[in-house]
PDB file of C-alpha atoms in Angstrom:
ATOM      1  CA  MET A   4      13.752  17.061  45.168  1.00  0.00           C
ATOM      2  CA  VAL A   5      14.282  13.302  45.475  1.00  0.00           C
ATOM      3  CA  ALA A   6      17.440  13.932  47.513  1.00  0.00           C
ATOM      4  CA  GLU A   7      15.477  16.082  49.949  1.00  0.00           C
ATOM      5  CA  LEU A   8      12.724  13.475  50.253  1.00  0.00           C
ATOM      6  CA  LEU A   9      15.318  10.765  50.906  1.00  0.00           C
ATOM      7  CA  LYS A  10      16.600  12.804  53.839  1.00  0.00           C
ATOM      8  CA  ILE A  11      13.122  12.598  55.349  1.00  0.00           C
ATOM      9  CA  ALA A  12      12.474   8.954  54.451  1.00  0.00           C
ATOM     10  CA  PRO A  13      15.838   7.337  53.592  1.00  0.00           C
ATOM     11  CA  ASP A  14      14.449   3.808  53.847  1.00  0.00           C
ATOM     12  CA  ASN A  15      11.353   4.371  51.754  1.00  0.00           C
ATOM     13  CA  PRO A  16      11.485   1.622  49.064  1.00  0.00           C
ATOM     14  CA  LYS A  17       9.491   3.604  46.491  1.00  0.00           C
ATOM     15  CA  LEU A  18      11.765   6.626  46.737  1.00  0.00           C
ATOM     16  CA  ASN A  19      14.889   4.505  46.482  1.00  0.00           C
ATOM     17  CA  LEU A  20      13.516   2.638  43.475  1.00  0.00           C
ATOM     18  CA  TYR A  21      12.668   5.989  41.916  1.00  0.00           C
ATOM     19  CA  VAL A  22      16.358   6.963  42.171  1.00  0.00           C
ATOM     20  CA  VAL A  23      17.359   3.799  40.274  1.00  0.00           C
ATOM     21  CA  ASN A  24      14.752   4.457  37.591  1.00  0.00           C
ATOM     22  CA  VAL A  25      15.789   8.113  37.204  1.00  0.00           C
ATOM     23  CA  TYR A  26      19.398   7.053  36.591  1.00  0.00           C
ATOM     24  CA  LEU A  27      18.184   4.572  33.966  1.00  0.00           C
ATOM     25  CA  ALA A  28      15.822   7.078  32.351  1.00  0.00           C
ATOM     26  CA  TYR A  29      18.648   9.573  31.881  1.00  0.00           C
ATOM     27  CA  GLY A  30      21.069   6.990  30.503  1.00  0.00           C
ATOM     28  CA  TYR A  31      23.254   6.203  33.518  1.00  0.00           C
ATOM     29  CA  PRO A  32      23.029   2.408  33.940  1.00  0.00           C
ATOM     30  CA  ASP A  33      26.302   2.235  35.900  1.00  0.00           C
ATOM     31  CA  LEU A  34      25.020   4.677  38.506  1.00  0.00           C
ATOM     32  CA  ALA A  35      21.700   2.808  38.619  1.00  0.00           C
ATOM     33  CA  PHE A  36      23.548  -0.455  39.232  1.00  0.00           C
ATOM     34  CA  GLU A  37      25.785   1.063  41.914  1.00  0.00           C
ATOM     35  CA  TYR A  38      22.785   2.533  43.712  1.00  0.00           C
ATOM     36  CA  TYR A  39      20.917  -0.786  43.493  1.00  0.00           C
ATOM     37  CA  GLU A  40      23.896  -2.594  45.025  1.00  0.00           C
ATOM     38  CA  LYS A  41      23.998  -0.104  47.920  1.00  0.00           C
ATOM     39  CA  ARG A  42      20.257  -0.405  48.606  1.00  0.00           C
ATOM     40  CA  ARG A  43      19.918  -4.033  47.548  1.00  0.00           C
ATOM     41  CA  ASP A  44      18.300  -5.298  50.773  1.00  0.00           C
ATOM     42  CA  LEU A  45      15.711  -2.545  50.611  1.00  0.00           C
ATOM     43  CA  LEU A  46      14.949  -2.943  46.916  1.00  0.00           C
ATOM     44  CA  LYS A  47      14.851  -6.733  46.668  1.00  0.00           C
ATOM     45  CA  GLY A  48      11.617  -7.903  45.099  1.00  0.00           C
ATOM     46  CA  ARG A  49      10.627  -4.399  44.022  1.00  0.00           C
ATOM     47  CA  ALA A  50      12.969  -3.637  41.145  1.00  0.00           C
ATOM     48  CA  VAL A  51      12.316  -6.291  38.487  1.00  0.00           C
ATOM     49  CA  SER A  52      11.663  -3.739  35.750  1.00  0.00           C
ATOM     50  CA  ALA A  53      14.880  -1.866  36.600  1.00  0.00           C
ATOM     51  CA  LEU A  54      16.820  -5.136  36.835  1.00  0.00           C
ATOM     52  CA  SER A  55      15.519  -6.094  33.395  1.00  0.00           C
ATOM     53  CA  THR A  56      16.744  -2.805  31.900  1.00  0.00           C
ATOM     54  CA  MET A  57      20.139  -3.173  33.566  1.00  0.00           C
ATOM     55  CA  LEU A  58      20.373  -6.784  32.345  1.00  0.00           C
ATOM     56  CA  ASN A  59      19.812  -5.661  28.755  1.00  0.00           C
ATOM     57  CA  ASP A  60      22.492  -3.002  29.135  1.00  0.00           C
ATOM     58  CA  ALA A  61      24.993  -5.464  30.635  1.00  0.00           C
ATOM     59  CA  LEU A  62      24.459  -7.952  27.810  1.00  0.00           C
ATOM     60  CA  GLU A  63      24.742  -5.266  25.140  1.00  0.00           C
ATOM     61  CA  ARG A  64      28.079  -4.174  26.608  1.00  0.00           C
ATOM     62  CA  GLY A  65      29.307  -7.714  27.175  1.00  0.00           C
ATOM     63  CA  ASP A  66      29.544  -7.257  30.944  1.00  0.00           C
ATOM     64  CA  GLU A  67      28.831 -10.900  31.700  1.00  0.00           C
ATOM     65  CA  LYS A  68      29.703 -10.747  35.378  1.00  0.00           C
ATOM     66  CA  ARG A  69      27.113  -8.026  35.953  1.00  0.00           C
ATOM     67  CA  ALA A  70      24.562  -9.793  33.731  1.00  0.00           C
ATOM     68  CA  LEU A  71      24.796 -13.009  35.740  1.00  0.00           C
ATOM     69  CA  PHE A  72      24.501 -11.104  39.018  1.00  0.00           C
ATOM     70  CA  LEU A  73      21.368  -9.337  37.748  1.00  0.00           C
ATOM     71  CA  LEU A  74      19.933 -12.583  36.450  1.00  0.00           C
ATOM     72  CA  GLY A  75      20.470 -14.093  39.896  1.00  0.00           C
ATOM     73  CA  GLU A  76      18.551 -11.203  41.469  1.00  0.00           C
ATOM     74  CA  ILE A  77      15.708 -11.722  38.983  1.00  0.00           C
ATOM     75  CA  GLU A  78      15.634 -15.468  39.689  1.00  0.00           C
ATOM     76  CA  ALA A  79      15.458 -14.835  43.438  1.00  0.00           C
ATOM     77  CA  HIS A  80      12.434 -12.599  42.856  1.00  0.00           C
ATOM     78  CA  PHE A  81      10.519 -15.040  40.673  1.00  0.00           C
ATOM     79  CA  LYS A  82      11.288 -18.012  42.942  1.00  0.00           C
ATOM     80  CA  ARG A  83      10.348 -16.251  46.170  1.00  0.00           C
ATOM     81  CA  PRO A  84       7.749 -17.854  48.490  1.00  0.00           C
ATOM     82  CA  GLY A  85       4.262 -16.749  47.556  1.00  0.00           C
ATOM     83  CA  HIS A  86       5.046 -16.065  43.893  1.00  0.00           C
ATOM     84  CA  MET A  87       2.287 -16.313  41.288  1.00  0.00           C
ATOM     85  CA  PRO A  88       2.223 -19.245  38.808  1.00  0.00           C
ATOM     86  CA  TYR A  89       2.877 -17.001  35.805  1.00  0.00           C
ATOM     87  CA  GLU A  90       6.184 -15.901  37.306  1.00  0.00           C
ATOM     88  CA  THR A  91       7.644 -19.383  36.873  1.00  0.00           C
ATOM     89  CA  SER A  92       7.196 -18.952  33.113  1.00  0.00           C
ATOM     90  CA  SER A  93       8.288 -15.311  33.144  1.00  0.00           C
ATOM     91  CA  LEU A  94      11.691 -16.201  34.602  1.00  0.00           C
ATOM     92  CA  GLN A  95      12.546 -18.305  31.555  1.00  0.00           C
ATOM     93  CA  PHE A  96      12.319 -15.324  29.219  1.00  0.00           C
ATOM     94  CA  TYR A  97      15.028 -13.531  31.200  1.00  0.00           C
ATOM     95  CA  ARG A  98      17.189 -16.633  31.030  1.00  0.00           C
ATOM     96  CA  ILE A  99      16.594 -16.746  27.274  1.00  0.00           C
ATOM     97  CA  ARG A 100      18.199 -13.313  26.907  1.00  0.00           C
ATOM     98  CA  TYR A 101      21.426 -14.685  28.297  1.00  0.00           C
ATOM     99  CA  LEU A 102      21.248 -17.814  26.117  1.00  0.00           C
ATOM    100  CA  ARG A 103      20.829 -15.629  23.020  1.00  0.00           C
ATOM    101  CA  TYR A 104      23.878 -13.664  24.125  1.00  0.00           C
ATOM    102  CA  LEU A 105      25.957 -16.855  24.337  1.00  0.00           C
ATOM    103  CA  ILE A 106      24.782 -18.096  20.931  1.00  0.00           C
ATOM    104  CA  LYS A 107      25.369 -14.702  19.339  1.00  0.00           C
ATOM    105  CA  ASN A 108      28.954 -14.869  20.574  1.00  0.00           C
ATOM    106  CA  GLY A 109      29.501 -18.360  19.192  1.00  0.00           C
ATOM    107  CA  ARG A 110      29.495 -20.090  22.572  1.00  0.00           C
ATOM    108  CA  ASN A 111      27.086 -22.811  21.453  1.00  0.00           C
ATOM    109  CA  GLY A 112      28.364 -25.613  23.671  1.00  0.00           C
ATOM    110  CA  GLU A 113      28.072 -23.439  26.744  1.00  0.00           C
ATOM    111  CA  ALA A 114      24.609 -22.244  25.691  1.00  0.00           C
ATOM    112  CA  ALA A 115      23.370 -25.809  25.176  1.00  0.00           C
ATOM    113  CA  LYS A 116      24.696 -26.929  28.566  1.00  0.00           C
ATOM    114  CA  ARG A 117      23.187 -23.985  30.424  1.00  0.00           C
ATOM    115  CA  ALA A 118      19.855 -24.286  28.565  1.00  0.00           C
ATOM    116  CA  SER A 119      19.662 -27.987  29.502  1.00  0.00           C
ATOM    117  CA  SER A 120      20.289 -27.154  33.150  1.00  0.00           C
ATOM    118  CA  TRP A 121      17.703 -24.373  33.158  1.00  0.00           C
ATOM    119  CA  LEU A 122      15.158 -26.589  31.409  1.00  0.00           C
ATOM    120  CA  GLU A 123      15.539 -29.267  34.100  1.00  0.00           C
ATOM    121  CA  ASP A 124      15.225 -26.596  36.777  1.00  0.00           C
ATOM    122  CA  PHE A 125      12.124 -25.180  35.100  1.00  0.00           C
ATOM    123  CA  LEU A 126      10.407 -28.569  34.794  1.00  0.00           C
ATOM    124  CA  ARG A 127      11.046 -29.218  38.506  1.00  0.00           C
ATOM    125  CA  ASP A 128       9.534 -25.833  39.333  1.00  0.00           C
ATOM    126  CA  VAL A 129       6.508 -26.599  37.148  1.00  0.00           C
ATOM    127  CA  GLU A 130       5.790 -29.703  39.230  1.00  0.00           C
ATOM    128  CA  LYS A 131       6.048 -27.606  42.389  1.00  0.00           C
ATOM    129  CA  GLU A 132       3.473 -25.219  40.930  1.00  0.00           C
ATOM    130  CA  ARG A 133       0.827 -27.936  41.298  1.00  0.00           C
ATOM    131  CA  ASP A 134       0.905 -27.201  45.039  1.00  0.00           C
ATOM    132  CA  ASN A 135       0.950 -23.414  44.717  1.00  0.00           C
ATOM    133  CA  PRO A 136      -1.475 -21.893  47.301  1.00  0.00           C
ATOM    134  CA  PHE A 137      -2.861 -19.776  44.440  1.00  0.00           C
ATOM    135  CA  TRP A 138      -5.025 -22.739  43.353  1.00  0.00           C
ATOM    136  CA  LYS A 139      -6.940 -22.458  46.650  1.00  0.00           C
ATOM    137  CA  ASN A 140      -7.636 -18.738  46.265  1.00  0.00           C
ATOM    138  CA  LYS A 141     -11.302 -18.250  47.196  1.00  0.00           C
ATOM    139  CA  ARG A 142     -11.447 -15.114  45.076  1.00  0.00           C
ATOM    140  CA  TYR A 143     -12.030 -17.424  42.107  1.00  0.00           C
ATOM    141  CA  SER A 144     -14.668 -20.093  41.669  1.00  0.00           C
ATOM    142  CA  GLU A 145     -13.637 -23.723  41.435  1.00  0.00           C
ATOM    143  CA  GLU A 146     -14.393 -23.647  37.700  1.00  0.00           C
ATOM    144  CA  GLN A 147     -12.245 -20.539  37.188  1.00  0.00           C
ATOM    145  CA  ARG A 148      -9.343 -22.101  39.062  1.00  0.00           C
ATOM    146  CA  LYS A 149      -9.697 -25.260  36.986  1.00  0.00           C
ATOM    147  CA  ARG A 150      -9.565 -23.251  33.735  1.00  0.00           C
ATOM    148  CA  MET A 151      -6.564 -21.232  34.879  1.00  0.00           C
ATOM    149  CA  LYS A 152      -4.727 -24.361  35.973  1.00  0.00           C
ATOM    150  CA  ARG A 153      -5.272 -25.900  32.550  1.00  0.00           C
ATOM    151  CA  TYR A 154      -4.014 -22.712  30.913  1.00  0.00           C
ATOM    152  CA  TYR A 155      -0.758 -22.792  32.861  1.00  0.00           C
ATOM    153  CA  PHE A 156      -0.015 -26.508  32.648  1.00  0.00           C
ATOM    154  CA  ASP A 157      -1.184 -27.084  29.068  1.00  0.00           C
ATOM    155  CA  LEU A 158      -0.221 -23.774  27.465  1.00  0.00           C
ATOM    156  CA  SER A 159       1.984 -21.364  29.386  1.00  0.00           C
ATOM    157  CA  PHE A 160       4.452 -23.849  30.879  1.00  0.00           C
ATOM    158  CA  PRO A 161       4.817 -25.982  27.700  1.00  0.00           C
ATOM    159  CA  TYR A 162       5.365 -22.808  25.666  1.00  0.00           C
ATOM    160  CA  ALA A 163       8.106 -21.581  27.997  1.00  0.00           C
ATOM    161  CA  ALA A 164       9.749 -25.016  27.813  1.00  0.00           C
ATOM    162  CA  LEU A 165       9.605 -24.823  24.015  1.00  0.00           C
ATOM    163  CA  GLN A 166      11.513 -21.541  24.045  1.00  0.00           C
ATOM    164  CA  LEU A 167      14.295 -23.034  26.150  1.00  0.00           C
ATOM    165  CA  LEU A 168      14.354 -26.123  23.932  1.00  0.00           C
ATOM    166  CA  GLU A 169      14.622 -23.986  20.813  1.00  0.00           C
ATOM    167  CA  LEU A 170      17.790 -22.333  22.043  1.00  0.00           C
ATOM    168  CA  ARG A 171      19.266 -25.516  23.477  1.00  0.00           C
ATOM    169  CA  ASN A 172      18.711 -27.429  20.245  1.00  0.00           C
ATOM    170  CA  THR A 173      19.731 -24.516  18.035  1.00  0.00           C
ATOM    171  CA  ALA A 174      22.999 -24.386  19.953  1.00  0.00           C
ATOM    172  CA  LEU A 175      23.433 -28.161  19.685  1.00  0.00           C
ATOM    173  CA  ALA A 176      22.775 -28.018  15.922  1.00  0.00           C
ATOM    174  CA  ALA A 177      25.284 -25.185  15.483  1.00  0.00           C
ATOM    175  CA  ALA A 178      27.801 -27.197  17.494  1.00  0.00           C
ATOM    176  CA  GLY A 179      27.330 -30.134  15.105  1.00  0.00           C
ATOM    177  CA  GLY A 180      25.054 -32.353  17.193  1.00  0.00           C
ATOM    178  CA  ASP A 181      23.584 -35.264  15.225  1.00  0.00           C
ATOM    179  CA  GLU A 182      20.772 -36.318  17.605  1.00  0.00           C
ATOM    180  CA  ASP A 183      17.068 -35.877  16.795  1.00  0.00           C
ATOM    181  CA  LEU A 184      16.626 -32.226  17.677  1.00  0.00           C
ATOM    182  CA  TYR A 185      13.000 -31.983  16.542  1.00  0.00           C
ATOM    183  CA  ALA A 186      11.348 -34.723  18.615  1.00  0.00           C
ATOM    184  CA  PRO A 187      11.680 -32.926  21.999  1.00  0.00           C
ATOM    185  CA  LEU A 188       9.896 -29.879  20.599  1.00  0.00           C
ATOM    186  CA  PHE A 189       7.082 -31.955  19.114  1.00  0.00           C
ATOM    187  CA  GLU A 190       6.690 -33.668  22.488  1.00  0.00           C
ATOM    188  CA  ARG A 191       6.251 -30.326  24.250  1.00  0.00           C
ATOM    189  CA  MET A 192       3.699 -29.258  21.627  1.00  0.00           C
ATOM    190  CA  LYS A 193       1.280 -32.101  22.465  1.00  0.00           C
ATOM    191  CA  PRO A 194      -0.604 -30.392  25.333  1.00  0.00           C
ATOM    192  CA  ILE A 195      -0.839 -27.193  23.258  1.00  0.00           C
ATOM    193  CA  LEU A 196      -2.337 -29.119  20.341  1.00  0.00           C
ATOM    194  CA  ALA A 197      -4.875 -30.626  22.741  1.00  0.00           C
ATOM    195  CA  MET A 198      -6.011 -27.104  23.660  1.00  0.00           C
ATOM    196  CA  LEU A 199      -7.131 -26.164  20.132  1.00  0.00           C
ATOM    197  CA  ASP A 200     -10.740 -27.130  20.869  1.00  0.00           C
ATOM    198  CA  ASP A 201     -10.818 -25.317  24.201  1.00  0.00           C
ATOM    199  CA  ASP A 202     -13.432 -22.539  24.138  1.00  0.00           C
ATOM    200  CA  ASN A 203     -11.381 -20.314  26.454  1.00  0.00           C
ATOM    201  CA  TYR A 204      -7.832 -20.791  25.183  1.00  0.00           C
ATOM    202  CA  GLY A 205      -8.062 -22.268  21.684  1.00  0.00           C
ATOM    203  CA  VAL A 206      -7.053 -18.967  20.070  1.00  0.00           C
ATOM    204  CA  THR A 207      -4.002 -18.688  22.316  1.00  0.00           C
ATOM    205  CA  ALA A 208      -3.077 -22.265  21.407  1.00  0.00           C
ATOM    206  CA  LEU A 209      -3.066 -21.300  17.715  1.00  0.00           C
ATOM    207  CA  TYR A 210      -0.614 -18.477  18.385  1.00  0.00           C
ATOM    208  CA  TYR A 211       1.654 -20.676  20.518  1.00  0.00           C
ATOM    209  CA  LEU A 212       1.715 -23.322  17.780  1.00  0.00           C
ATOM    210  CA  PHE A 213       2.729 -20.648  15.273  1.00  0.00           C
ATOM    211  CA  ARG A 214       5.632 -19.758  17.557  1.00  0.00           C
ATOM    212  CA  ALA A 215       6.428 -23.453  18.142  1.00  0.00           C
ATOM    213  CA  TYR A 216       6.833 -24.093  14.415  1.00  0.00           C
ATOM    214  CA  ASN A 217       9.062 -21.021  14.193  1.00  0.00           C
ATOM    215  CA  SER A 218      11.187 -22.667  16.904  1.00  0.00           C
ATOM    216  CA  LEU A 219      11.379 -25.841  14.830  1.00  0.00           C
ATOM    217  CA  ALA A 220      12.330 -23.748  11.795  1.00  0.00           C
ATOM    218  CA  ALA A 221      15.117 -22.076  13.799  1.00  0.00           C
ATOM    219  CA  VAL A 222      16.544 -25.481  14.699  1.00  0.00           C
ATOM    220  CA  ALA A 223      16.289 -26.617  11.066  1.00  0.00           C
ATOM    221  CA  LYS A 224      18.089 -23.456   9.955  1.00  0.00           C
ATOM    222  CA  ALA A 225      20.902 -24.103  12.434  1.00  0.00           C
ATOM    223  CA  LYS A 226      21.199 -27.636  11.047  1.00  0.00           C
ATOM    224  CA  GLY A 227      21.314 -26.279   7.494  1.00  0.00           C
ATOM    225  CA  ASP A 228      18.151 -28.197   6.574  1.00  0.00           C
ATOM    226  CA  LYS A 229      16.465 -25.690   4.237  1.00  0.00           C
ATOM    227  CA  GLU A 230      13.681 -28.085   3.212  1.00  0.00           C
ATOM    228  CA  LYS A 231      12.531 -28.704   6.781  1.00  0.00           C
ATOM    229  CA  GLU A 232      12.947 -25.032   7.652  1.00  0.00           C
ATOM    230  CA  ALA A 233      10.597 -24.026   4.815  1.00  0.00           C
ATOM    231  CA  ALA A 234       8.071 -26.730   5.748  1.00  0.00           C
ATOM    232  CA  PHE A 235       8.034 -25.669   9.408  1.00  0.00           C
ATOM    233  CA  ARG A 236       7.623 -21.999   8.533  1.00  0.00           C
ATOM    234  CA  LYS A 237       4.750 -22.853   6.186  1.00  0.00           C
ATOM    235  CA  LYS A 238       3.000 -24.865   8.895  1.00  0.00           C
ATOM    236  CA  GLY A 239       3.550 -22.076  11.395  1.00  0.00           C
ATOM    237  CA  ARG A 240       2.065 -19.579   8.977  1.00  0.00           C
ATOM    238  CA  GLU A 241      -1.045 -21.750   8.640  1.00  0.00           C
ATOM    239  CA  TYR A 242      -1.588 -21.583  12.392  1.00  0.00           C
ATOM    240  CA  TYR A 243      -0.922 -17.854  12.390  1.00  0.00           C
ATOM    241  CA  ASP A 244      -3.459 -17.258   9.606  1.00  0.00           C
ATOM    242  CA  ARG A 245      -6.081 -19.200  11.564  1.00  0.00           C
ATOM    243  CA  TYR A 246      -5.221 -17.157  14.637  1.00  0.00           C
ATOM    244  CA  ARG A 247      -5.506 -13.832  12.780  1.00  0.00           C
ATOM    245  CA  LYS A 248      -8.804 -14.862  11.175  1.00  0.00           C
ATOM    246  CA  ILE A 249     -10.407 -15.496  14.563  1.00  0.00           C
ATOM    247  CA  ILE A 250      -8.952 -12.289  16.025  1.00  0.00           C
ATOM    248  CA  GLU A 251     -10.394 -10.324  13.090  1.00  0.00           C
ATOM    249  CA  GLU A 252     -13.795 -12.043  13.376  1.00  0.00           C
ATOM    250  CA  ASN A 253     -13.920 -11.230  17.099  1.00  0.00           C
ATOM    251  CA  ARG A 254     -12.968  -7.611  16.402  1.00  0.00           C
ATOM    252  CA  LYS A 255     -15.820  -7.265  13.900  1.00  0.00           C
ATOM    253  CA  LYS A 256     -18.259  -8.826  16.381  1.00  0.00           C
ATOM    254  CA  ARG A 257     -17.214  -6.316  19.049  1.00  0.00           C
ATOM    255  CA  GLU A 258     -17.594  -3.416  16.640  1.00  0.00           C
ATOM    256  CA  GLU A 259     -21.025  -4.642  15.548  1.00  0.00           C
ATOM    257  CA  ALA A 260     -22.145  -5.063  19.145  1.00  0.00           C
ATOM    258  CA  ALA A 261     -20.915  -1.545  19.966  1.00  0.00           C
ATOM    259  CA  LYS A 262     -22.833  -0.106  16.993  1.00  0.00           C
ATOM    260  CA  LYS A 263     -26.023  -1.869  18.040  1.00  0.00           C
ATOM    261  CA  ALA A 264     -25.637  -0.664  21.624  1.00  0.00           C
ATOM    262  CA  ALA A 265     -25.059   2.921  20.428  1.00  0.00           C
ATOM    263  CA  ALA A 266     -28.105   2.752  18.111  1.00  0.00           C
ATOM    264  CA  LYS A 267     -30.259   1.368  20.912  1.00  0.00           C
ATOM    265  CA  LYS A 268     -29.090   4.114  23.258  1.00  0.00           C
ATOM    266  CA  LYS A 269     -29.813   6.748  20.608  1.00  0.00           C
ATOM    267  CA  GLU A 270     -33.283   5.311  20.002  1.00  0.00           C
ATOM    268  CA  SER A 271     -33.987   5.226  23.720  1.00  0.00           C
ATOM    269  CA  GLY A 272     -32.856   8.863  24.038  1.00  0.00           C
ATOM    270  CA  ALA A 273     -35.128   9.912  21.162  1.00  0.00           C
ATOM    271  CA  LYS A 274     -38.139   8.284  22.849  1.00  0.00           C
ATOM    272  CA  GLU A 275     -37.360  10.086  26.096  1.00  0.00           C
ATOM    273  CA  ASP A 276     -37.201  13.373  24.184  1.00  0.00           C
ATOM    274  CA  GLU A 277     -40.604  12.641  22.647  1.00  0.00           C
ATOM    275  CA  LYS A 278     -42.098  11.992  26.079  1.00  0.00           C
ATOM    276  CA  SER A 279     -40.620  15.232  27.411  1.00  0.00           C
ATOM    277  CA  SER A 280     -42.002  17.201  24.458  1.00  0.00           C
ATOM    278  CA  ALA A 281     -45.448  15.683  24.945  1.00  0.00           C
ATOM    279  CA  LYS A 282     -45.527  16.917  28.520  1.00  0.00           C
TER     280      LYS A 282
END
């Protein structure tokens, strides 16, 4: 059916992307990749989900040449003109997949070098985000834009930087580096800590701090420092428990509000029935 439709509309991007996704769905990543290469100009900027799946497959099979090509395609998408601020953070989590691959294969020096380069690139991109046209979007009020900007620059971007730092410093520790590998992570945690009292994003800050202390614990583990690893995990757990407590309290509040609304609706319906009966 797809083949027949392609005869009618061979340059339809949705149909061509569907072909790539069908190959992936039925377990043919090589055919998906070959088709993507053939229709690359047509599919650029539309196939991030498919590229992500193919990237995972390439890394699992150790096809590094293909993985780097796919990562380049993903980077081009997230760095395109007109991208959204969140995409600058999203890109880092694709890069992290490749860094984990290098570390898993004992290539710690290479992982540390590449992570350092990507971190510098990311921090430059973060500064560029201050001039993103998104911040002038009239769809949102000035107050909304202000809140969102604080979320990105004090939470999302620092968190993404922390993830890159974790892998860079884990790799450095595994390679025998003797520098202070904790201080850079603590430095990146400062804006997140400052968000704890924020009414809109304080809960998110708690979760990010939990993950940040897990990053510190991972570095300590790579250094063979069991005492620090345990202390960092304990601190992270404290933040996680605070996070879960608030999430649970909010869930109960929502349930209670829903019960009250249902009871009020039921009471209102009963009164209407009484009025109808009286007539």
